[in-house]
Tab-separated table of C-alpha atoms and ligand atoms in Angstrom:
chain	number	residue	atom	x	y	z
X	181	UNK	CA	11.257	4.582	-22.780
X	182	UNK	CA	7.437	5.706	-23.681
X	183	UNK	CA	3.812	4.452	-23.941
X	184	UNK	CA	0.674	6.711	-24.484
X	185	UNK	CA	-2.120	5.384	-25.781
X	186	UNK	CA	-5.971	5.891	-25.574
X	187	UNK	CA	-9.149	4.249	-24.649
X	188	UNK	CA	-6.431	1.877	-22.937
X	189	UNK	CA	-8.115	-1.392	-21.161
X	190	UNK	CA	-6.224	-1.633	-17.082
X	191	UNK	CA	-7.552	-4.876	-16.155
X	192	UNK	CA	-3.395	-6.499	-16.288
X	193	UNK	CA	-2.138	-2.998	-14.475
X	194	UNK	CA	-4.362	-3.432	-11.297
X	195	UNK	CA	-4.849	-6.361	-8.864
X	196	UNK	CA	-8.089	-6.558	-8.427
X	197	UNK	CA	-8.506	-8.825	-12.344
X	198	UNK	CA	-11.947	-5.964	-12.589
X	199	UNK	CA	-12.321	-4.783	-16.305
X	200	UNK	CA	-11.500	-0.447	-16.343
X	201	UNK	CA	-9.996	1.500	-18.878
X	202	UNK	CA	-8.241	4.537	-19.066
X	203	UNK	CA	-9.254	7.497	-21.884
X	204	UNK	CA	-5.806	8.147	-21.759
X	205	UNK	CA	-2.518	6.360	-20.299
X	206	UNK	CA	1.183	7.647	-20.305
X	207	UNK	CA	3.614	5.367	-19.077
X	208	UNK	CA	7.906	6.395	-19.414
X	209	UNK	CA	10.924	5.333	-18.165
X	210	UNK	CA	13.041	8.180	-17.002
X	211	UNK	CA	12.176	11.588	-15.461
X	212	UNK	CA	12.983	14.030	-18.364
X	213	UNK	CA	10.550	12.582	-20.636
X	214	UNK	CA	7.382	13.537	-18.045
X	215	UNK	CA	8.034	17.048	-18.597
X	216	UNK	CA	8.207	17.054	-21.970
X	217	UNK	CA	4.951	14.860	-22.641
X	218	UNK	CA	3.583	17.817	-20.794
X	219	UNK	CA	4.596	20.472	-22.539
X	220	UNK	CA	3.418	18.643	-26.411
X	221	UNK	CA	0.283	17.872	-24.192
X	222	UNK	CA	-1.254	20.794	-22.820
X	223	UNK	CA	-4.533	19.669	-22.507
X	224	UNK	CA	-3.607	17.176	-20.509
X	225	UNK	CA	-4.305	20.256	-18.065
X	226	UNK	CA	-7.882	20.008	-17.641
X	227	UNK	CA	-7.892	16.227	-17.356
X	228	UNK	CA	-8.399	14.373	-14.398
X	229	UNK	CA	-4.900	13.133	-13.348
X	230	UNK	CA	-4.413	9.031	-11.592
X	231	UNK	CA	-1.186	8.275	-10.859
X	232	UNK	CA	-0.511	4.586	-11.169
X	233	UNK	CA	1.716	1.709	-9.764
X	234	UNK	CA	1.249	-1.656	-9.530
X	235	UNK	CA	-2.479	-1.005	-8.443
X	236	UNK	CA	-2.536	-3.023	-5.555
X	237	UNK	CA	-4.440	-0.708	-3.910
X	238	UNK	CA	-6.339	0.643	-5.966
X	239	UNK	CA	-10.646	-0.364	-6.990
X	240	UNK	CA	-12.089	0.876	-10.192
X	241	UNK	CA	-15.500	1.677	-9.708
X	242	UNK	CA	-16.180	3.315	-13.504
X	243	UNK	CA	-13.486	3.538	-16.249
X	244	UNK	CA	-11.178	6.358	-15.403
X	245	UNK	CA	-12.089	9.252	-18.016
X	246	UNK	CA	-8.502	11.065	-17.189
X	247	UNK	CA	-5.138	10.456	-18.020
X	248	UNK	CA	-3.282	7.875	-15.912
X	249	UNK	CA	0.512	8.825	-15.465
X	250	UNK	CA	2.589	5.414	-14.599
X	251	UNK	CA	6.360	6.381	-13.814
X	252	UNK	CA	8.083	3.209	-14.378
X	253	UNK	CA	11.134	4.592	-13.002
X	254	UNK	CA	13.468	2.020	-12.863
X	255	UNK	CA	17.185	1.414	-10.596
X	256	UNK	CA	18.802	0.987	-7.718
X	257	UNK	CA	22.041	3.102	-6.885
X	258	UNK	CA	24.072	3.222	-3.825
X	259	UNK	CA	24.481	6.869	-3.393
X	260	UNK	CA	26.684	6.951	0.252
X	261	UNK	CA	27.897	4.712	2.807
X	262	UNK	CA	29.435	5.220	6.150
X	263	UNK	CA	30.599	2.707	8.541
X	264	UNK	CA	26.980	1.379	9.545
X	265	UNK	CA	24.647	2.293	6.846
X	266	UNK	CA	24.290	2.513	3.127
X	267	UNK	CA	21.826	5.218	1.347
X	268	UNK	CA	20.232	4.009	-1.858
X	269	UNK	CA	18.209	6.032	-4.273
X	270	UNK	CA	15.669	3.910	-5.764
X	271	UNK	CA	13.601	4.573	-8.872
X	272	UNK	CA	9.651	4.686	-8.331
X	273	UNK	CA	9.007	1.774	-10.791
X	274	UNK	CA	11.379	-0.559	-8.780
X	275	UNK	CA	8.985	-3.583	-7.571
X	276	UNK	CA	8.891	-3.003	-3.955
X	277	UNK	CA	9.356	-6.901	-3.468
X	278	UNK	CA	12.781	-6.924	-5.365
X	279	UNK	CA	14.153	-3.934	-3.374
X	280	UNK	CA	13.406	-5.881	-0.368
X	281	UNK	CA	15.059	-8.908	-1.644
X	282	UNK	CA	18.037	-7.440	-2.986
X	283	UNK	CA	18.580	-5.559	0.628
X	284	UNK	CA	18.754	-8.817	2.686
X	285	UNK	CA	20.645	-10.523	-0.481
X	286	UNK	CA	23.442	-7.364	0.310
X	287	UNK	CA	22.831	-7.869	4.157
X	288	UNK	CA	21.323	-4.880	4.359
X	289	UNK	CA	18.025	-4.556	7.042
X	290	UNK	CA	15.441	-2.370	7.667
X	291	UNK	CA	12.875	-3.288	5.602
X	292	UNK	CA	13.215	-7.107	5.760
X	293	UNK	CA	9.627	-7.757	7.933
X	294	UNK	CA	8.018	-5.644	4.545
X	295	UNK	CA	8.993	-8.668	2.610
X	296	UNK	CA	6.178	-9.563	-0.472
X	297	UNK	CA	4.073	-6.570	0.223
X	298	UNK	CA	3.009	-6.398	-3.795
X	299	UNK	CA	3.169	-2.781	-5.431
X	300	UNK	CA	6.039	-0.113	-6.453
X	301	UNK	CA	8.767	2.017	-4.913
X	302	UNK	CA	6.769	5.294	-5.672
X	303	UNK	CA	3.660	3.908	-3.641
X	304	UNK	CA	5.054	2.485	-0.708
X	305	UNK	CA	6.259	5.661	0.217
X	306	UNK	CA	2.488	7.468	-0.822
X	307	UNK	CA	1.236	4.438	1.458
X	308	UNK	CA	3.295	4.672	4.442
X	309	UNK	CA	3.948	0.514	3.649
X	310	UNK	CA	3.744	-1.389	7.093
X	311	UNK	CA	3.606	-5.033	7.657
X	312	UNK	CA	4.919	-7.403	10.856
X	313	UNK	CA	6.232	-4.009	13.396
X	314	UNK	CA	8.227	-2.308	10.551
X	315	UNK	CA	6.961	1.119	8.292
X	316	UNK	CA	8.681	2.867	5.534
X	317	UNK	CA	8.370	6.137	6.879
X	318	UNK	CA	11.565	4.854	9.538
X	319	UNK	CA	13.651	4.058	5.992
X	320	UNK	CA	12.704	6.992	3.888
X	321	UNK	CA	15.435	9.686	3.690
X	322	UNK	CA	14.003	12.185	0.958
X	323	UNK	CA	11.220	11.882	-2.018
X	324	UNK	CA	11.978	13.310	-5.516
X	325	UNK	CA	9.129	13.706	-7.782
X	326	UNK	CA	7.534	16.201	-10.107
X	327	UNK	CA	4.218	18.527	-8.960
X	328	UNK	CA	2.086	19.040	-11.678
X	329	UNK	CA	0.670	22.168	-10.291
X	330	UNK	CA	4.001	23.789	-10.114
X	331	UNK	CA	5.239	22.158	-13.051
X	332	UNK	CA	8.630	21.798	-10.874
X	333	UNK	CA	10.501	18.922	-10.079
X	334	UNK	CA	11.655	18.658	-5.987
X	335	UNK	CA	13.170	17.109	-3.193
X	336	UNK	CA	10.831	16.223	0.449
X	337	UNK	CA	12.683	15.839	3.626
X	338	UNK	CA	11.116	12.838	5.653
X	339	UNK	CA	9.870	16.009	7.696
X	340	UNK	CA	7.394	17.683	5.240
X	341	UNK	CA	6.293	14.244	4.045
X	342	UNK	CA	3.435	14.348	7.116
X	343	UNK	CA	3.895	10.216	8.024
X	344	UNK	CA	1.556	8.620	10.033
X	345	UNK	CA	-0.075	4.855	10.324
X	346	UNK	CA	-1.250	4.362	6.818
X	347	UNK	CA	-0.927	8.418	5.691
X	348	UNK	CA	1.337	10.899	4.270
X	349	UNK	CA	1.316	14.160	2.407
X	350	UNK	CA	0.695	12.438	-0.782
X	351	UNK	CA	-2.145	10.636	0.329
X	352	UNK	CA	-3.783	14.230	1.254
X	353	UNK	CA	-2.224	17.979	0.133
X	354	UNK	CA	-0.411	16.130	-2.921
X	355	UNK	CA	-2.367	13.249	-4.343
X	356	UNK	CA	-2.632	13.008	-7.972
X	357	UNK	CA	-0.318	16.455	-8.637
X	358	UNK	CA	2.477	15.193	-6.961
X	359	UNK	CA	4.632	12.516	-9.171
X	360	UNK	CA	7.051	11.040	-7.334
X	361	UNK	CA	10.092	9.673	-9.140
X	362	UNK	CA	12.399	8.167	-6.703
X	363	UNK	CA	13.148	7.857	-3.389
X	364	UNK	CA	16.247	7.734	-1.189
X	365	UNK	CA	16.519	4.765	2.215
X	366	UNK	CA	18.994	4.609	4.610
X	367	UNK	CA	19.534	0.456	5.640
X	368	UNK	CA	21.800	-0.421	8.196
X	369	UNK	CA	25.076	-2.577	7.793
X	370	UNK	CA	24.727	-3.847	10.932
X	371	UNK	CA	20.943	-4.662	11.886
X	372	UNK	CA	18.591	-4.986	14.951
X	373	UNK	CA	15.704	-7.217	14.220
X	374	UNK	CA	12.067	-6.151	14.871
X	375	UNK	CA	10.551	-9.495	15.821
X	376	UNK	CA	8.170	-8.250	18.214
X	377	UNK	CA	4.963	-8.678	15.887
X	378	UNK	CA	2.460	-11.709	16.993
X	379	UNK	CA	4.527	-14.759	17.171
X	380	UNK	CA	7.461	-13.937	14.468
X	381	UNK	CA	9.848	-14.487	16.661
X	382	UNK	CA	8.988	-17.970	17.732
X	383	UNK	CA	8.456	-18.702	13.712
X	384	UNK	CA	11.550	-17.197	12.775
X	385	UNK	CA	13.600	-19.535	15.832
X	386	UNK	CA	11.742	-22.732	14.059
X	387	UNK	CA	14.411	-22.123	10.936
X	388	UNK	CA	16.848	-21.934	13.600
X	389	UNK	CA	19.540	-19.118	13.273
X	390	UNK	CA	17.579	-15.326	13.646
X	391	UNK	CA	19.323	-13.433	10.166
X	392	UNK	CA	17.981	-10.918	6.893
X	393	UNK	CA	17.041	-14.432	5.366
X	394	UNK	CA	15.183	-15.821	8.194
X	395	UNK	CA	13.589	-13.201	8.645
X	396	UNK	CA	12.170	-12.721	4.743
X	397	UNK	CA	11.378	-16.470	4.202
X	398	UNK	CA	9.466	-16.525	7.532
X	399	UNK	CA	7.160	-12.998	6.487
X	400	UNK	CA	6.446	-14.533	3.157
X	401	UNK	CA	5.699	-17.796	4.598
X	402	UNK	CA	3.122	-15.986	7.160
X	403	UNK	CA	1.830	-13.893	3.972
X	404	UNK	CA	1.542	-16.867	2.170
X	405	UNK	CA	-0.447	-18.607	4.580
X	406	UNK	CA	-3.243	-15.665	5.194
X	407	UNK	CA	-3.138	-13.673	2.406
X	408	UNK	CA	-4.974	-14.677	-0.930
X	409	UNK	CA	-2.431	-13.851	-4.367
X	410	UNK	CA	-4.080	-11.358	-6.321
X	411	UNK	CA	-2.474	-13.240	-9.553
X	412	UNK	CA	-4.944	-16.683	-8.601
X	413	UNK	CA	-7.623	-14.368	-6.710
X	414	UNK	CA	-8.372	-10.475	-7.408
X	415	UNK	CA	-7.581	-8.400	-4.137
X	416	UNK	CA	-5.996	-5.191	-2.895
X	417	UNK	CA	-4.906	-6.633	0.517
X	418	UNK	CA	-6.712	-4.659	3.481
X	419	UNK	CA	-9.806	-3.105	2.590
X	420	UNK	CA	-9.978	-0.933	5.585
X	421	UNK	CA	-7.309	0.530	7.799
X	422	UNK	CA	-7.550	-0.151	11.169
X	423	UNK	CA	-10.017	2.013	13.236
X	424	UNK	CA	-7.803	4.555	15.629
X	425	UNK	CA	-10.220	5.352	18.389
X	426	UNK	CA	-10.797	7.298	21.497
X	427	UNK	CA	-9.404	5.303	24.610
X	428	UNK	CA	-12.645	5.795	26.178
X	429	UNK	CA	-14.723	4.061	23.115
X	430	UNK	CA	-12.295	1.053	23.037
X	431	UNK	CA	-12.683	0.587	27.199
X	432	UNK	CA	-16.601	0.199	26.485
X	433	UNK	CA	-15.938	-2.159	23.806
X	434	UNK	CA	-13.729	-4.355	25.802
X	435	UNK	CA	-16.246	-4.566	29.126
X	436	UNK	CA	-18.683	-6.465	26.108
X	437	UNK	CA	-15.906	-7.884	23.842
X	438	UNK	CA	-13.119	-8.708	26.665
X	439	UNK	CA	-11.142	-10.839	23.805
X	440	UNK	CA	-11.228	-7.911	21.458
X	441	UNK	CA	-7.476	-7.458	19.893
X	442	UNK	CA	-6.372	-3.843	20.729
X	443	UNK	CA	-3.004	-1.562	20.408
X	444	UNK	CA	-1.549	1.753	22.143
X	445	UNK	CA	-1.579	4.012	19.428
X	446	UNK	CA	-0.806	8.056	18.718
X	447	UNK	CA	-2.365	10.465	21.155
X	448	UNK	CA	-3.378	8.100	23.825
X	449	UNK	CA	-5.611	6.637	21.307
X	450	UNK	CA	-6.391	3.058	20.683
X	451	UNK	CA	-6.269	0.792	18.381
X	452	UNK	CA	-8.574	-1.928	17.115
X	453	UNK	CA	-8.505	-4.471	14.461
X	454	UNK	CA	-10.756	-4.221	11.576
X	455	UNK	CA	-10.635	-7.536	10.594
X	456	UNK	CA	-11.618	-8.979	14.162
X	457	UNK	CA	-14.648	-6.491	13.690
X	458	UNK	CA	-15.687	-7.520	10.659
X	459	UNK	CA	-15.635	-11.420	11.347
X	460	UNK	CA	-17.629	-10.812	14.586
X	461	UNK	CA	-20.379	-8.913	12.388
X	462	UNK	CA	-20.335	-12.415	10.590
X	463	UNK	CA	-19.079	-11.527	7.244
X	464	UNK	CA	-15.667	-13.682	6.946
X	465	UNK	CA	-15.913	-16.102	3.677
X	466	UNK	CA	-18.714	-14.853	2.807
X	467	UNK	CA	-19.835	-14.677	-0.875
X	468	UNK	CA	-22.060	-13.309	-3.282
X	469	UNK	CA	-21.625	-14.123	-6.825
X	470	UNK	CA	-17.648	-12.900	-7.693
X	471	UNK	CA	-17.846	-10.962	-4.825
X	472	UNK	CA	-16.527	-11.848	-1.274
X	473	UNK	CA	-14.504	-11.853	1.786
X	474	UNK	CA	-11.472	-13.337	2.538
X	475	UNK	CA	-11.954	-16.501	4.567
X	476	UNK	CA	-8.785	-16.535	6.331
X	477	UNK	CA	-8.929	-12.992	6.477
X	478	UNK	CA	-12.390	-10.327	6.895
X	479	UNK	CA	-10.208	-7.738	6.476
X	480	UNK	CA	-10.078	-8.722	2.763
X	481	UNK	CA	-12.062	-8.552	-0.082
X	482	UNK	CA	-11.711	-10.729	-2.913
X	483	UNK	CA	-12.799	-11.312	-6.657
X	484	UNK	CA	-13.269	-14.663	-7.412
X	485	UNK	CA	-13.940	-13.760	-11.148
X	486	UNK	CA	-15.783	-11.716	-13.107
X	487	UNK	CA	-17.175	-9.698	-10.179
X	488	UNK	CA	-17.314	-5.922	-10.826
X	489	UNK	CA	-16.585	-3.034	-8.910
X	490	UNK	CA	-19.043	-2.094	-8.085
X	491	UNK	CA	-20.515	-4.988	-6.553
X	492	UNK	CA	-17.651	-5.429	-4.680
X	493	UNK	CA	-17.722	-1.616	-3.718
X	494	UNK	CA	-21.117	-2.188	-2.211
X	495	UNK	CA	-20.320	-5.297	-0.790
X	496	UNK	CA	-17.563	-2.877	1.215
X	497	UNK	CA	-19.795	-0.375	1.867
X	498	UNK	CA	-22.336	-2.768	3.779
X	499	UNK	CA	-19.404	-4.153	5.869
X	500	UNK	CA	-18.855	-0.523	6.473
X	501	UNK	CA	-22.725	-0.046	7.776
X	502	UNK	CA	-22.863	-3.526	9.952
X	503	UNK	CA	-19.368	-2.635	11.882
X	504	UNK	CA	-20.988	0.972	12.348
X	505	UNK	CA	-24.507	-0.309	14.001
X	506	UNK	CA	-22.740	-2.867	16.169
X	507	UNK	CA	-19.610	-1.465	17.657
X	508	UNK	CA	-20.231	2.647	17.142
X	509	UNK	CA	-16.952	2.500	14.810
X	510	UNK	CA	-16.521	3.840	11.569
X	511	UNK	CA	-14.011	2.299	9.017
X	512	UNK	CA	-12.129	3.877	7.200
X	513	UNK	CA	-10.974	2.675	3.344
X	514	UNK	CA	-7.336	1.866	2.977
X	515	UNK	CA	-7.877	0.830	-1.049
X	516	UNK	CA	-8.434	4.162	-3.086
X	517	UNK	CA	-11.939	3.569	-5.150
X	518	UNK	CA	-11.271	4.971	-8.286
X	519	UNK	CA	-13.586	7.197	-9.357
X	520	UNK	CA	-16.689	7.528	-6.995
X	521	UNK	CA	-18.497	10.586	-8.420
U	943	FAD	P1	-1.101	1.607	-6.466
U	943	FAD	O1	-1.941	1.125	-5.924
U	943	FAD	O2	-0.807	1.865	-8.124
U	943	FAD	O3	-1.058	3.045	-6.049
U	943	FAD	C1	-1.741	3.357	-4.807
U	943	FAD	C2	-1.736	4.990	-4.338
U	943	FAD	O4	-0.737	5.531	-4.360
U	943	FAD	C3	-2.794	5.847	-5.922
U	943	FAD	O5	-3.107	6.637	-4.457
U	943	FAD	C4	-1.347	6.235	-6.157
U	943	FAD	O6	-2.622	7.470	-7.056
U	943	FAD	C5	-0.398	6.812	-5.339
U	943	FAD	N1	0.590	6.019	-6.535
U	943	FAD	C6	1.122	5.382	-6.931
U	943	FAD	N2	2.321	5.497	-7.517
U	943	FAD	C7	2.671	6.567	-7.504
U	943	FAD	C8	3.662	7.574	-7.781
U	943	FAD	N3	4.906	7.431	-8.198
U	943	FAD	N4	3.314	8.780	-7.277
U	943	FAD	C9	2.511	9.430	-6.291
U	943	FAD	N5	1.442	8.571	-5.941
U	943	FAD	C10	1.571	7.178	-6.429
U	943	FAD	N6	0.126	-2.834	2.377
U	943	FAD	C11	0.868	-2.494	3.472
U	943	FAD	O7	1.305	-1.265	3.748
U	943	FAD	N7	1.074	-3.396	3.906
U	943	FAD	C12	0.637	-4.398	3.126
U	943	FAD	O8	1.182	-5.858	4.197
U	943	FAD	C13	0.025	-4.806	1.938
U	943	FAD	N8	-0.198	-5.977	2.040
U	943	FAD	C14	-1.143	-6.440	1.104
U	943	FAD	C15	-1.087	-7.742	0.689
U	943	FAD	C16	-1.971	-7.685	-0.858
U	943	FAD	C17	-1.654	-9.305	-1.332
U	943	FAD	C18	-2.291	-6.745	-1.588
U	943	FAD	C19	-3.008	-7.328	-2.995
U	943	FAD	C20	-1.653	-5.497	-1.235
U	943	FAD	C21	-1.102	-4.861	-0.161
U	943	FAD	N9	-1.039	-3.751	0.540
U	943	FAD	C22	-0.049	-3.508	1.912
U	943	FAD	C23	-1.841	-2.325	0.019
U	943	FAD	C24	-0.032	-2.050	-1.197
U	943	FAD	O9	0.151	-3.242	-1.678
U	943	FAD	C25	0.381	-1.009	-0.941
U	943	FAD	O10	-0.643	-0.255	-0.859
U	943	FAD	C26	1.289	-0.471	-2.092
U	943	FAD	O11	2.237	0.277	-1.657
U	943	FAD	C27	0.445	-0.203	-3.393
U	943	FAD	O12	1.837	-0.173	-4.363
U	943	FAD	P2	1.106	-0.050	-6.196
U	943	FAD	O13	2.424	0.493	-6.828
U	943	FAD	O14	-0.201	-1.122	-6.378
U	943	FAD	O15	0.290	1.801	-6.374
U	944	EPU	N1	-8.110	-10.679	12.812
U	944	EPU	C1	-9.217	-11.671	13.667
U	944	EPU	N2	-10.109	-11.825	12.434
U	944	EPU	C2	-9.623	-11.794	11.016
U	944	EPU	C3	-8.551	-11.181	10.747
U	944	EPU	C4	-7.838	-10.434	12.163
U	944	EPU	O1	-10.401	-11.913	14.438
U	944	EPU	O2	-10.405	-12.068	9.765
U	944	EPU	C5	-7.432	-10.963	13.886
U	944	EPU	C6	-6.144	-11.713	13.997
U	944	EPU	O3	-6.709	-12.591	14.883
U	944	EPU	C7	-5.596	-10.576	14.895
U	944	EPU	C8	-5.685	-9.044	14.355
U	944	EPU	O4	-6.872	-8.740	14.007
U	944	EPU	O5	-5.955	-10.411	16.516
U	944	EPU	C9	-4.353	-8.528	13.584
U	944	EPU	O6	-4.599	-9.484	12.286
U	944	EPU	P1	-3.335	-9.917	11.788
U	944	EPU	O7	-1.537	-9.543	12.468
U	944	EPU	O8	-3.583	-10.671	10.463
U	944	EPU	O9	-3.117	-7.972	10.991
U	944	EPU	P2	-4.239	-6.792	10.254
U	944	EPU	O10	-4.493	-5.819	10.854
U	944	EPU	O11	-5.762	-7.293	9.905
U	944	EPU	C10	-2.393	-5.587	9.416
U	944	EPU	C11	-2.268	-5.023	8.183
U	944	EPU	C12	-1.956	-5.993	7.367
U	944	EPU	C13	-0.244	-5.934	7.721
U	944	EPU	C14	-0.589	-6.794	8.893
U	944	EPU	C15	0.831	-7.748	9.148
U	944	EPU	C16	-3.991	-2.820	8.042
U	944	EPU	C17	-4.950	-2.348	7.431
U	944	EPU	N3	-3.443	-4.011	7.319
U	944	EPU	O12	-3.966	-6.288	9.107
U	944	EPU	O13	-1.776	-4.715	5.826
U	944	EPU	O14	-0.254	-7.209	6.900
U	944	EPU	O15	-1.230	-5.761	9.811
U	944	EPU	O16	1.692	-6.220	10.101
U	944	EPU	O17	-2.893	-1.948	9.062
U	944	EPU	C18	-2.485	-4.242	3.614
U	944	EPU	O18	-2.486	-2.580	4.150
U	944	EPU	O19	-3.046	-4.040	2.693
U	944	EPU	C19	-2.019	-5.198	4.322
U	944	EPU	C20	-2.507	-6.244	4.588
């Protein structure tokens, strides 16, 4: 199935609930459709490109004056199996949480802590989605997609994807050019549970037996209790990444703020909690017009109704500046802002 439109409204295609439109919009459900479209519409080569999933990590501050490509490819198929593992090939357009539900129902472990993260499977591989002690890079075997620059399809093995915390090659060298069409995941038939994040273990144990279903149920419950539902209140999850700073800066801050949450990160660095830093600056629950900061999670900016993308963006820049002034820590956006001049 192919759908293509000009001057296409995007409000229903992202979770912040702001108005924006695309000059051109192309959605397809089979990988072969893309090559056909690109051959018959050569003028696309002069347009900026935005690859779209569910729009749960985007903030539109302007209309998109280019081509939006939505690879809405369905399908979950088992492609290999041995005694301990199953390899699943999954289309980029599959809703991420449908895949988690499928895995849990089929007693396959490895992604249950990532329950209820919004978005599609393709974008999960871009962002290296993570939550409750799990990251998707630990389950990806390979990523297949179409490179607009070389006009070829290719498959990247996990070691070529340059995964790090909320980072990958698809956010850097291959950004806006490599359209992910499918992924292969490796899941466990005899899973070892990861329950060391916060009070996850205690919460799961309250349900009795610890298994994939009770972990999924608990994660969903925790998430629903502190994150706003985008269907009700516009948002894109954490607006900023948790900053990774030099250990010396973290130690300096800990002498002033001994209760500051901090975690060991790679290369001897320290990860701080952006939500805590923002809350300390007094922003939690703040509202200006319809743009605000969630009252239960200071890392989540929200649209209470009719905020514009620009209003939300301006608020985010004020937050960034105040954290820099108070703590000397620079916050990096996790949300993709479309399109900054
Ligand atoms: P989009 O927002 O549409 O796109 C995100 C980026 O990926 C864009 O740069 C886009 O161009 C690119 N992209 C999308 N599809 C493709 C493709 N097929 N090929 C190449 N590039 C592509 N994230 C977490 O990691 N952990 C969380 O716990 C979490 N919680 C959230 C909670 C809420 C309430 C919300 C609203 C968001 C949360 N997020 C979280 C962020 C978001 O869910 C993820 O970033 C998700 O992977 C985005 O998926 P999407 O399909 O909506 O991508
Ligand atoms: N905190 C505060 N005030 C706040 C929010 C958090 O003090 O307003 C403190 C908490 O008390 C805790 C620490 O900050 O000590 C961490 O908080 P939490 O466990 O809620 O997680 P987070 O670091 O704010 C990250 C991810 C989430 C993910 C959760 C659970 C990032 C940027 N965010 O949030 O991912 O769901 O952990 O693993 O890494 C997303 O990426 O969109 C997202 C929601």
